[in-house]
């Protein structure tokens, strides 16, 4: 009986399809001998739900799932049907997956207790980000933050399990439903991006070890609110225009963040008269992207402090957000200091 060592094919006839998300998660789990696989399973559950939501977004125009749902959420925003569908899909997948004990969702007033006696993780999620862009076929996303519960597994969910600062995240990420669908996440050991190969139903590693450029020439801000901006924001934006930076604003946080993460740039959603604490939510938008940003060498601030160090007080609390390339955010924040000293 002949036994030969495996020789990878050299013919080039069958190109390698690459590393699937599943294999990547497995390979990373091997790096942590004490890892029990629950976080890996949770990431798989998120990937599954995002495949389903991807299918729904792709056919939103056909299947009568575009448009408003006819209800408002706790933020007072009109819910889109796809907001509700994505919320149902992620909550169902996470509940069936068995790794999660509690969920904080943009679309839910209260914490959802999954009454899962073995669930170790708490997840905060923006099921559908960029809702205003759903019906006009512009990139939208999903954003998630994962924490380990603080109280014993199986015991009643406590405030301390939920109200954790971003520094306590064990993983975070986003899904971008754009010209291609991508899943980008970190577990605190770098940032990796996976592209969805629809025909195979698999995410494949396409952006290993993402590093954000230290600086860039793109700024993203809704200039329609500029009459509400503090003087330092105006001064920084004038400086950007002076330097002929490009203005790019999609109006979907995930998409604006993703572009700037890869190309270099800054996204700012400042405090405005309409939103004195900014518009974006700390627990299921800012924290997740801040963890990704920092893991890729970029930064995220509320204008005064690291987003990740903010102690949450309210499930749906908002925060101003300055996020992106290190040098650009540093410069933007320096204007606040300049105006402060000029005012004194
Ligand atoms: O229309 P505005 O005020 O510029 O706000 C746009 C921002 O609001 C959001 O749509 C808020 O997120 P949701 O769509 O999840 O509510 C962000 O994605 C986006 O960056
Ligand atoms: Mg959002
Ligand atoms: Mg949303």
CSV table of C-alpha atoms and ligand atoms in Angstrom, one decimal:
chain,number,residue,atom,x,y,z
A,1,UNK,CA,0.0,0.0,0.0
A,2,UNK,CA,1.5,3.3,-1.2
A,3,UNK,CA,1.3,6.3,1.2
A,4,UNK,CA,2.5,9.7,-0.1
A,5,UNK,CA,2.8,13.0,1.8
A,6,UNK,CA,0.2,15.6,0.5
A,7,UNK,CA,1.7,17.9,-2.1
A,8,UNK,CA,-0.4,21.1,-2.6
A,9,UNK,CA,-1.5,21.3,-6.3
A,10,UNK,CA,1.0,23.3,-8.4
A,11,UNK,CA,-1.0,23.1,-11.7
A,12,UNK,CA,-2.8,26.4,-11.0
A,13,UNK,CA,-6.0,24.8,-12.5
A,14,UNK,CA,-8.0,25.3,-9.3
A,15,UNK,CA,-7.3,28.7,-7.7
A,16,UNK,CA,-7.5,28.7,-3.9
A,17,UNK,CA,-10.8,30.2,-2.8
A,18,UNK,CA,-9.1,31.6,0.3
A,19,UNK,CA,-9.7,31.3,4.0
A,20,UNK,CA,-13.3,31.1,5.1
A,21,UNK,CA,-14.4,33.0,8.2
A,22,UNK,CA,-15.0,29.7,9.9
A,23,UNK,CA,-11.5,28.5,9.3
A,24,UNK,CA,-10.1,31.8,10.3
A,25,UNK,CA,-12.0,31.8,13.6
A,26,UNK,CA,-10.8,28.2,14.2
A,27,UNK,CA,-7.2,29.1,13.5
A,28,UNK,CA,-7.4,32.1,15.9
A,29,UNK,CA,-9.1,30.0,18.6
A,30,UNK,CA,-6.0,27.7,18.5
A,31,UNK,CA,-4.0,30.8,19.6
A,32,UNK,CA,-5.9,30.7,22.9
A,33,UNK,CA,-5.5,27.2,24.5
A,34,UNK,CA,-8.1,28.1,27.2
A,35,UNK,CA,-10.7,29.4,24.6
A,36,UNK,CA,-13.8,27.3,24.9
A,37,UNK,CA,-15.2,28.2,21.5
A,38,UNK,CA,-18.3,30.2,22.7
A,39,UNK,CA,-17.1,33.5,21.3
A,40,UNK,CA,-16.2,31.7,18.0
A,41,UNK,CA,-19.8,30.3,17.9
A,42,UNK,CA,-21.2,33.7,18.7
A,43,UNK,CA,-19.2,35.2,15.7
A,44,UNK,CA,-20.6,32.4,13.5
A,45,UNK,CA,-24.2,33.2,14.7
A,46,UNK,CA,-23.6,36.9,13.7
A,47,UNK,CA,-22.3,35.8,10.3
A,48,UNK,CA,-25.3,33.7,9.7
A,49,UNK,CA,-27.8,36.4,10.6
A,50,UNK,CA,-25.9,38.9,8.4
A,51,UNK,CA,-26.2,36.5,5.5
A,52,UNK,CA,-29.9,36.5,5.9
A,53,UNK,CA,-30.1,40.3,6.3
A,54,UNK,CA,-27.9,40.6,3.3
A,55,UNK,CA,-30.4,38.6,1.3
A,56,UNK,CA,-33.2,40.8,2.5
A,57,UNK,CA,-31.4,44.1,1.8
A,58,UNK,CA,-30.5,42.9,-1.7
A,59,UNK,CA,-34.2,42.4,-2.5
A,60,UNK,CA,-35.7,45.1,-0.4
A,61,UNK,CA,-37.2,46.8,-3.5
A,62,UNK,CA,-38.7,43.5,-4.8
A,63,UNK,CA,-40.2,41.9,-1.7
A,64,UNK,CA,-42.2,44.8,-0.3
A,65,UNK,CA,-39.7,45.1,2.6
A,66,UNK,CA,-38.7,48.6,1.8
A,67,UNK,CA,-40.3,51.6,3.4
A,68,UNK,CA,-41.5,52.6,6.8
A,69,UNK,CA,-42.8,50.1,9.3
A,70,UNK,CA,-45.3,52.6,10.7
A,71,UNK,CA,-43.9,52.6,14.3
A,72,UNK,CA,-41.2,54.7,16.1
A,73,UNK,CA,-38.5,53.3,18.2
A,74,UNK,CA,-37.2,54.5,21.6
A,75,UNK,CA,-35.2,57.2,19.9
A,76,UNK,CA,-38.4,58.6,18.5
A,77,UNK,CA,-37.2,57.7,15.0
A,78,UNK,CA,-39.6,56.1,12.5
A,79,UNK,CA,-38.6,52.5,12.1
A,80,UNK,CA,-38.0,51.2,8.6
A,81,UNK,CA,-39.3,47.7,7.8
A,82,UNK,CA,-35.7,46.5,7.4
A,83,UNK,CA,-34.8,47.9,10.8
A,84,UNK,CA,-37.4,45.6,12.3
A,85,UNK,CA,-36.5,42.6,10.1
A,86,UNK,CA,-32.8,42.9,10.9
A,87,UNK,CA,-33.6,43.3,14.6
A,88,UNK,CA,-35.8,40.1,14.5
A,89,UNK,CA,-33.1,38.2,12.5
A,90,UNK,CA,-30.2,39.0,14.7
A,91,UNK,CA,-32.1,38.5,18.0
A,92,UNK,CA,-33.4,35.1,16.7
A,93,UNK,CA,-29.9,33.9,15.6
A,94,UNK,CA,-28.3,35.0,18.9
A,95,UNK,CA,-31.0,33.4,21.0
A,96,UNK,CA,-30.8,30.1,19.0
A,97,UNK,CA,-27.0,30.2,19.1
A,98,UNK,CA,-27.1,29.9,22.8
A,99,UNK,CA,-24.0,32.0,23.7
A,100,UNK,CA,-25.8,35.2,24.6
A,101,UNK,CA,-27.7,36.0,27.8
A,102,UNK,CA,-28.8,39.6,27.1
A,103,UNK,CA,-29.1,41.9,24.1
A,104,UNK,CA,-29.2,45.7,23.9
A,105,UNK,CA,-30.6,46.8,20.5
A,106,UNK,CA,-31.3,50.2,18.9
A,107,UNK,CA,-34.7,48.9,18.1
A,108,UNK,CA,-35.6,47.8,21.6
A,109,UNK,CA,-36.5,50.1,24.5
A,110,UNK,CA,-35.3,47.7,27.2
A,111,UNK,CA,-32.5,45.1,27.6
A,112,UNK,CA,-33.7,41.7,26.2
A,113,UNK,CA,-33.1,38.9,28.7
A,114,UNK,CA,-32.7,35.7,26.7
A,115,UNK,CA,-33.2,33.7,29.9
A,116,UNK,CA,-30.3,31.6,28.8
A,117,UNK,CA,-28.8,29.9,31.8
A,118,UNK,CA,-25.6,29.1,30.0
A,119,UNK,CA,-25.1,32.4,28.1
A,120,UNK,CA,-21.8,34.1,28.9
A,121,UNK,CA,-22.0,37.1,26.6
A,122,UNK,CA,-23.9,40.3,26.4
A,123,UNK,CA,-24.3,42.0,23.0
A,124,UNK,CA,-25.2,45.5,22.0
A,125,UNK,CA,-26.4,45.8,18.4
A,126,UNK,CA,-27.5,48.3,15.8
A,127,UNK,CA,-29.3,45.8,13.6
A,128,UNK,CA,-29.5,48.2,10.6
A,129,UNK,CA,-27.3,51.2,10.4
A,130,UNK,CA,-28.0,54.0,7.8
A,131,UNK,CA,-31.7,53.4,7.8
A,132,UNK,CA,-32.3,56.6,5.8
A,133,UNK,CA,-30.4,55.0,2.9
A,134,UNK,CA,-32.4,51.7,2.8
A,135,UNK,CA,-34.9,52.7,0.1
A,136,UNK,CA,-32.4,54.5,-2.1
A,137,UNK,CA,-30.0,51.5,-2.6
A,138,UNK,CA,-27.0,53.1,-0.8
A,139,UNK,CA,-24.7,51.1,1.5
A,140,UNK,CA,-26.1,50.2,4.9
A,141,UNK,CA,-24.8,48.1,7.8
A,142,UNK,CA,-25.0,46.3,11.1
A,143,UNK,CA,-22.8,47.2,14.1
A,144,UNK,CA,-22.2,45.0,17.2
A,145,UNK,CA,-20.3,45.0,20.5
A,146,UNK,CA,-19.7,41.9,22.6
A,147,UNK,CA,-19.0,41.8,26.3
A,148,UNK,CA,-18.6,39.0,28.9
A,149,UNK,CA,-21.2,39.2,31.6
A,150,UNK,CA,-19.9,40.3,35.0
A,151,UNK,CA,-22.2,38.4,37.3
A,152,UNK,CA,-22.2,34.5,37.5
A,153,UNK,CA,-23.6,32.6,34.5
A,154,UNK,CA,-27.2,31.6,35.0
A,155,UNK,CA,-27.8,34.3,37.6
A,156,UNK,CA,-30.3,37.2,36.9
A,157,UNK,CA,-29.0,39.9,34.5
A,158,UNK,CA,-27.7,42.9,36.5
A,159,UNK,CA,-27.0,46.5,35.5
A,160,UNK,CA,-23.2,45.8,35.8
A,161,UNK,CA,-23.5,43.1,33.1
A,162,UNK,CA,-24.9,45.7,30.6
A,163,UNK,CA,-23.5,49.1,31.5
A,164,UNK,CA,-19.9,48.3,30.7
A,165,UNK,CA,-17.5,50.8,29.2
A,166,UNK,CA,-16.1,50.1,25.7
A,167,UNK,CA,-12.8,49.1,27.1
A,168,UNK,CA,-14.5,45.9,28.4
A,169,UNK,CA,-15.5,44.7,24.9
A,170,UNK,CA,-14.2,41.2,24.1
A,171,UNK,CA,-15.1,41.7,20.4
A,172,UNK,CA,-16.8,44.2,18.1
A,173,UNK,CA,-17.5,44.6,14.4
A,174,UNK,CA,-19.7,45.6,11.6
A,175,UNK,CA,-21.3,44.2,8.5
A,176,UNK,CA,-21.4,46.5,5.4
A,177,UNK,CA,-24.1,45.7,2.9
A,178,UNK,CA,-22.6,47.6,0.0
A,179,UNK,CA,-21.4,46.8,-3.6
A,180,UNK,CA,-20.0,43.8,-1.8
A,181,UNK,CA,-21.0,42.6,1.6
A,182,UNK,CA,-18.2,42.6,4.2
A,183,UNK,CA,-17.9,41.5,7.8
A,184,UNK,CA,-15.1,43.3,9.7
A,185,UNK,CA,-14.3,42.5,13.3
A,186,UNK,CA,-11.8,42.5,16.1
A,187,UNK,CA,-11.3,40.4,19.2
A,188,UNK,CA,-8.6,42.7,20.5
A,189,UNK,CA,-5.9,41.2,18.3
A,190,UNK,CA,-6.0,43.2,15.2
A,191,UNK,CA,-8.8,43.9,12.7
A,192,UNK,CA,-9.7,41.5,9.8
A,193,UNK,CA,-12.2,41.9,7.0
A,194,UNK,CA,-14.1,39.2,5.2
A,195,UNK,CA,-16.0,39.5,1.9
A,196,UNK,CA,-19.2,37.5,1.3
A,197,UNK,CA,-19.1,35.2,-1.7
A,198,UNK,CA,-22.8,34.9,-2.4
A,199,UNK,CA,-22.6,31.9,-4.7
A,200,UNK,CA,-20.8,29.8,-2.0
A,201,UNK,CA,-22.6,31.4,0.9
A,202,UNK,CA,-19.3,32.0,2.7
A,203,UNK,CA,-17.3,34.9,4.0
A,204,UNK,CA,-13.7,34.8,2.8
A,205,UNK,CA,-10.7,36.6,4.3
A,206,UNK,CA,-10.1,39.6,2.0
A,207,UNK,CA,-8.7,42.3,4.2
A,208,UNK,CA,-6.2,40.7,6.7
A,209,UNK,CA,-4.8,42.8,9.5
A,210,UNK,CA,-6.3,46.2,8.5
A,211,UNK,CA,-4.1,49.1,9.4
A,212,UNK,CA,-5.7,52.6,9.2
A,213,UNK,CA,-3.4,55.2,7.5
A,214,UNK,CA,-2.1,57.7,10.1
A,215,UNK,CA,-3.5,60.6,8.1
A,216,UNK,CA,-5.7,61.2,5.0
A,217,UNK,CA,-7.5,63.8,3.0
A,218,UNK,CA,-11.2,62.8,3.4
A,219,UNK,CA,-13.6,64.4,5.9
A,220,UNK,CA,-17.1,63.1,6.6
A,221,UNK,CA,-19.6,65.3,8.3
A,222,UNK,CA,-23.2,66.3,7.6
A,223,UNK,CA,-22.5,69.9,6.5
A,224,UNK,CA,-26.2,70.6,6.6
A,225,UNK,CA,-25.9,71.0,10.4
A,226,UNK,CA,-23.1,73.5,10.2
A,227,UNK,CA,-25.2,76.3,11.6
A,228,UNK,CA,-25.4,74.3,14.8
A,229,UNK,CA,-21.7,73.6,15.1
A,230,UNK,CA,-19.4,74.9,17.8
A,231,UNK,CA,-16.8,77.4,16.4
A,232,UNK,CA,-13.9,74.8,16.7
A,233,UNK,CA,-15.7,72.4,14.3
A,234,UNK,CA,-16.2,75.2,11.8
A,235,UNK,CA,-12.5,76.2,12.1
A,236,UNK,CA,-11.3,72.6,11.6
A,237,UNK,CA,-13.6,72.1,8.5
A,238,UNK,CA,-12.3,75.4,7.1
A,239,UNK,CA,-8.8,74.1,7.5
A,240,UNK,CA,-9.8,70.9,5.7
A,241,UNK,CA,-11.2,72.9,2.8
A,242,UNK,CA,-8.1,75.1,2.8
A,243,UNK,CA,-6.1,71.9,2.3
A,244,UNK,CA,-8.5,70.8,-0.5
A,245,UNK,CA,-9.5,67.6,1.4
A,246,UNK,CA,-12.4,65.7,-0.2
A,247,UNK,CA,-15.8,65.9,1.4
A,248,UNK,CA,-17.4,62.4,1.5
A,249,UNK,CA,-20.6,61.8,3.4
A,250,UNK,CA,-22.8,58.7,2.7
A,251,UNK,CA,-25.0,59.2,5.7
A,252,UNK,CA,-24.5,55.6,6.8
A,253,UNK,CA,-22.0,55.5,9.6
A,254,UNK,CA,-20.7,52.0,8.8
A,255,UNK,CA,-20.0,53.0,5.2
A,256,UNK,CA,-18.4,56.3,6.0
A,257,UNK,CA,-16.3,54.7,8.7
A,258,UNK,CA,-15.2,51.8,6.5
A,259,UNK,CA,-14.1,54.0,3.7
A,260,UNK,CA,-12.0,56.2,6.0
A,261,UNK,CA,-10.6,53.2,7.8
A,262,UNK,CA,-9.1,51.9,4.5
A,263,UNK,CA,-8.3,55.2,2.8
A,264,UNK,CA,-7.5,57.5,5.7
A,265,UNK,CA,-10.0,60.1,6.8
A,266,UNK,CA,-12.1,61.5,9.6
A,267,UNK,CA,-15.8,61.1,10.4
A,268,UNK,CA,-17.3,63.7,12.8
A,269,UNK,CA,-20.8,63.8,14.2
A,270,UNK,CA,-20.5,66.7,16.6
A,271,UNK,CA,-22.9,67.9,19.3
A,272,UNK,CA,-25.4,70.2,17.6
A,273,UNK,CA,-28.3,72.3,18.9
A,274,UNK,CA,-30.7,69.6,17.7
A,275,UNK,CA,-28.5,66.8,19.3
A,276,UNK,CA,-26.6,68.4,22.2
A,277,UNK,CA,-25.0,65.1,22.9
A,278,UNK,CA,-24.4,64.2,19.2
A,279,UNK,CA,-26.6,61.8,17.3
A,280,UNK,CA,-24.8,58.5,17.5
A,281,UNK,CA,-25.4,56.0,20.2
A,282,UNK,CA,-22.5,55.0,22.5
A,283,UNK,CA,-23.4,51.4,23.3
A,284,UNK,CA,-24.2,50.0,19.8
A,285,UNK,CA,-22.5,52.5,17.4
A,286,UNK,CA,-19.6,54.4,18.8
A,287,UNK,CA,-18.1,51.8,21.1
A,288,UNK,CA,-17.9,49.0,18.5
A,289,UNK,CA,-16.3,51.3,15.9
A,290,UNK,CA,-13.9,52.8,18.4
A,291,UNK,CA,-12.6,49.4,19.3
A,292,UNK,CA,-12.1,48.6,15.6
A,293,UNK,CA,-10.5,52.0,15.0
A,294,UNK,CA,-8.0,51.6,17.9
A,295,UNK,CA,-7.1,48.1,16.9
A,296,UNK,CA,-6.3,49.4,13.4
A,297,UNK,CA,-4.2,52.2,14.7
A,298,UNK,CA,-6.8,54.9,14.4
A,299,UNK,CA,-8.6,56.8,17.2
A,300,UNK,CA,-12.1,57.7,18.5
A,301,UNK,CA,-13.0,60.5,20.8
A,302,UNK,CA,-16.1,62.3,22.0
A,303,UNK,CA,-14.1,65.6,21.7
A,304,UNK,CA,-12.8,65.3,25.3
A,305,UNK,CA,-12.0,61.7,26.0
A,306,UNK,CA,-11.5,58.2,24.5
A,307,UNK,CA,-15.0,56.9,23.5
A,308,UNK,CA,-14.0,53.5,25.0
A,309,UNK,CA,-13.5,55.1,28.5
A,310,UNK,CA,-17.0,56.6,28.7
A,311,UNK,CA,-19.0,54.9,31.4
A,312,UNK,CA,-22.5,54.3,30.0
A,313,UNK,CA,-25.4,55.6,32.1
A,314,UNK,CA,-28.3,55.0,29.7
A,315,UNK,CA,-28.9,52.2,27.1
A,316,UNK,CA,-29.5,54.6,24.3
A,317,UNK,CA,-27.3,57.5,25.3
A,318,UNK,CA,-25.7,59.5,22.5
A,319,UNK,CA,-22.2,60.8,22.2
A,320,UNK,CA,-20.4,63.3,19.9
A,321,UNK,CA,-18.0,61.2,17.7
A,322,UNK,CA,-14.7,62.1,16.2
A,323,UNK,CA,-13.3,58.9,14.6
A,324,UNK,CA,-10.6,58.1,12.1
A,325,UNK,CA,-7.0,58.6,11.2
A,326,UNK,CA,-4.8,59.5,14.2
A,327,UNK,CA,-3.3,62.7,12.9
A,328,UNK,CA,-6.6,64.0,11.6
A,329,UNK,CA,-8.6,63.4,14.8
A,330,UNK,CA,-5.7,64.9,16.8
A,331,UNK,CA,-5.8,68.0,14.7
A,332,UNK,CA,-9.6,68.3,14.9
A,333,UNK,CA,-9.4,68.0,18.7
A,334,UNK,CA,-6.6,70.6,18.9
A,335,UNK,CA,-9.1,73.2,17.6
A,336,UNK,CA,-11.3,72.7,20.6
A,337,UNK,CA,-8.3,73.5,22.7
A,338,UNK,CA,-7.3,76.5,20.6
A,339,UNK,CA,-10.8,78.0,20.8
A,340,UNK,CA,-10.9,77.3,24.6
A,341,UNK,CA,-7.7,79.2,25.2
A,342,UNK,CA,-8.8,82.0,22.8
A,343,UNK,CA,-12.1,82.3,24.7
A,344,UNK,CA,-10.3,82.4,28.2
B,1,LIG,O1,-28.8,62.2,8.6
B,1,LIG,P1,-27.7,62.6,9.6
B,1,LIG,O2,-28.1,63.5,10.7
B,1,LIG,O3,-26.5,63.0,8.9
B,1,LIG,O4,-27.3,61.2,10.3
B,1,LIG,C1,-26.7,60.2,9.6
B,1,LIG,C2,-26.2,59.2,10.6
B,1,LIG,O5,-27.4,58.6,11.3
B,1,LIG,C3,-27.3,57.2,11.2
B,1,LIG,O6,-28.2,56.8,10.1
B,1,LIG,C4,-27.8,56.7,12.5
B,1,LIG,O7,-27.9,55.3,12.5
B,1,LIG,P2,-29.3,54.5,12.3
B,1,LIG,O8,-29.6,54.5,10.9
B,1,LIG,O9,-28.9,53.1,12.8
B,1,LIG,O10,-30.3,55.1,13.2
B,1,LIG,C5,-25.9,56.9,10.9
B,1,LIG,O11,-25.7,55.7,10.1
B,1,LIG,C6,-25.5,58.1,10.0
B,1,LIG,O12,-24.1,58.3,10.0
B,2,LIG,MG1,-26.9,53.4,13.3
B,3,LIG,MG1,-29.9,51.5,13.2
